[in-house]
mmCIF file of C-alpha atoms in Angstrom:
data_model
loop_
_atom_site.group_PDB
_atom_site.id
_atom_site.type_symbol
_atom_site.label_atom_id
_atom_site.label_comp_id
_atom_site.label_asym_id
_atom_site.label_seq_id
_atom_site.Cartn_x
_atom_site.Cartn_y
_atom_site.Cartn_z
ATOM 1 C CA MET A 1 0.003 0.006 -0.001
ATOM 2 C CA LEU A 2 1.268 3.409 -0.843
ATOM 3 C CA VAL A 3 0.716 5.824 2.061
ATOM 4 C CA ILE A 4 0.209 9.487 1.127
ATOM 5 C CA PHE A 5 -1.064 12.435 3.174
ATOM 6 C CA ILE A 6 -1.861 15.975 2.074
ATOM 7 C CA VAL A 7 -1.204 18.713 4.697
ATOM 8 C CA ARG A 8 -1.401 22.487 4.586
ATOM 9 C CA LYS A 9 1.895 24.278 4.248
ATOM 10 C CA GLU A 10 3.126 26.531 7.037
ATOM 11 C CA GLY A 11 1.176 29.776 6.969
ATOM 12 C CA TYR A 12 -1.816 27.877 5.516
ATOM 13 C CA TYR A 13 -0.979 28.824 1.954
ATOM 14 C CA GLY A 14 -0.933 25.820 -0.307
ATOM 15 C CA HIS A 15 -0.481 22.153 0.424
ATOM 16 C CA GLN A 16 2.238 19.581 0.406
ATOM 17 C CA ALA A 17 2.089 15.842 -0.161
ATOM 18 C CA ILE A 18 3.835 13.544 2.295
ATOM 19 C CA VAL A 19 4.703 10.148 0.804
ATOM 20 C CA LYS A 20 5.641 7.518 3.333
ATOM 21 C CA ASP A 21 7.409 4.201 2.664
ATOM 22 C CA PRO A 22 5.072 1.544 1.187
ATOM 23 C CA ILE A 23 3.430 -0.952 3.527
ATOM 24 C CA TYR A 24 3.662 -4.553 2.354
ATOM 25 C CA TYR A 25 1.107 -7.200 3.327
ATOM 26 C CA GLU A 26 2.977 -10.248 4.643
ATOM 27 C CA ASP A 27 1.016 -13.401 3.941
ATOM 28 C CA THR A 28 2.145 -15.922 6.541
ATOM 29 C CA GLY A 29 -0.951 -18.079 6.142
ATOM 30 C CA ASP A 30 -2.557 -16.701 9.337
ATOM 31 C CA ARG A 31 -4.977 -14.231 7.789
ATOM 32 C CA GLN A 32 -6.222 -12.821 11.085
ATOM 33 C CA LEU A 33 -2.720 -12.095 12.354
ATOM 34 C CA ASP A 34 -1.542 -10.809 8.947
ATOM 35 C CA ASP A 35 -4.539 -8.408 8.811
ATOM 36 C CA TYR A 36 -3.798 -7.301 12.345
ATOM 37 C CA ARG A 37 -0.162 -6.575 11.555
ATOM 38 C CA VAL A 38 -0.830 -4.534 8.429
ATOM 39 C CA THR A 39 -3.559 -2.563 10.274
ATOM 40 C CA LEU A 40 -1.108 -1.894 13.074
ATOM 41 C CA LYS A 41 1.489 -0.595 10.590
ATOM 42 C CA MET A 42 -1.041 1.717 8.969
ATOM 43 C CA THR A 43 -2.335 2.982 12.279
ATOM 44 C CA ARG A 44 1.147 3.840 13.540
ATOM 45 C CA ILE A 45 1.842 5.850 10.396
ATOM 46 C CA VAL A 46 -1.436 7.744 10.721
ATOM 47 C CA GLU A 47 -0.633 8.460 14.391
ATOM 48 C CA GLU A 48 2.810 9.772 13.424
ATOM 49 C CA VAL A 49 1.355 12.207 10.898
ATOM 50 C CA ILE A 50 -1.368 13.368 13.244
ATOM 51 C CA ARG A 51 1.222 14.098 15.940
ATOM 52 C CA GLU A 52 3.346 16.015 13.442
ATOM 53 C CA TYR A 53 0.419 17.991 11.955
ATOM 54 C CA PRO A 54 -2.400 17.984 14.592
ATOM 55 C CA ASP A 55 -4.067 21.067 13.216
ATOM 56 C CA ASN A 56 -4.613 19.326 9.867
ATOM 57 C CA TRP A 57 -6.537 16.404 11.336
ATOM 58 C CA LEU A 58 -10.286 15.935 11.378
ATOM 59 C CA TRP A 59 -12.091 12.592 11.534
ATOM 60 C CA PHE A 60 -15.825 12.341 10.748
ATOM 61 C CA GLN A 61 -16.458 8.614 11.042
ATOM 62 C CA HIS A 62 -16.068 5.841 13.620
ATOM 63 C CA ARG A 63 -13.169 3.782 12.459
ATOM 64 C CA TRP A 64 -13.857 0.969 14.873
ATOM 65 C CA ASN A 65 -17.357 0.635 16.237
ATOM 66 C CA THR A 66 -16.699 -2.176 18.691
ATOM 67 C CA PRO A 67 -14.105 -2.514 21.484
ATOM 68 C CA TYR A 68 -10.996 -4.392 20.479
ATOM 69 C CA THR A 69 -9.836 -7.445 22.380
ATOM 70 C CA PRO A 70 -6.491 -8.920 21.215
ATOM 71 C CA THR A 71 -6.156 -12.641 20.648
ATOM 72 C CA GLY A 72 -3.287 -14.574 22.223
ATOM 73 C CA LYS A 73 -1.123 -14.357 19.054
ATOM 74 C CA GLU A 74 -1.703 -10.669 18.589
ATOM 75 C CA GLN A 75 -0.842 -9.953 22.253
ATOM 76 C CA GLU A 76 2.424 -11.896 21.849
ATOM 77 C CA HIS A 77 3.323 -9.787 18.783
ATOM 78 C CA VAL A 78 2.605 -6.528 20.620
ATOM 79 C CA GLU A 79 4.736 -7.542 23.597
ATOM 80 C CA LYS A 80 7.815 -8.340 21.436
#
């Protein structure tokens, strides 16, 4: 996946594109864990850009509508 953000330039005149390194989906055969890992990578990049440009951020939808409970495999990955 190619990760691109558009932010306002300093002084709010014009915009700039921020192109991050691509995210690759790693197919290990465990689809649930693979999906979790790629979602984690995407979320970390979004968080990084929000922290760098907080005044450019506005979210109108609920990204996750249910509480998240990690599975055993996912918790092991997070703890590493």
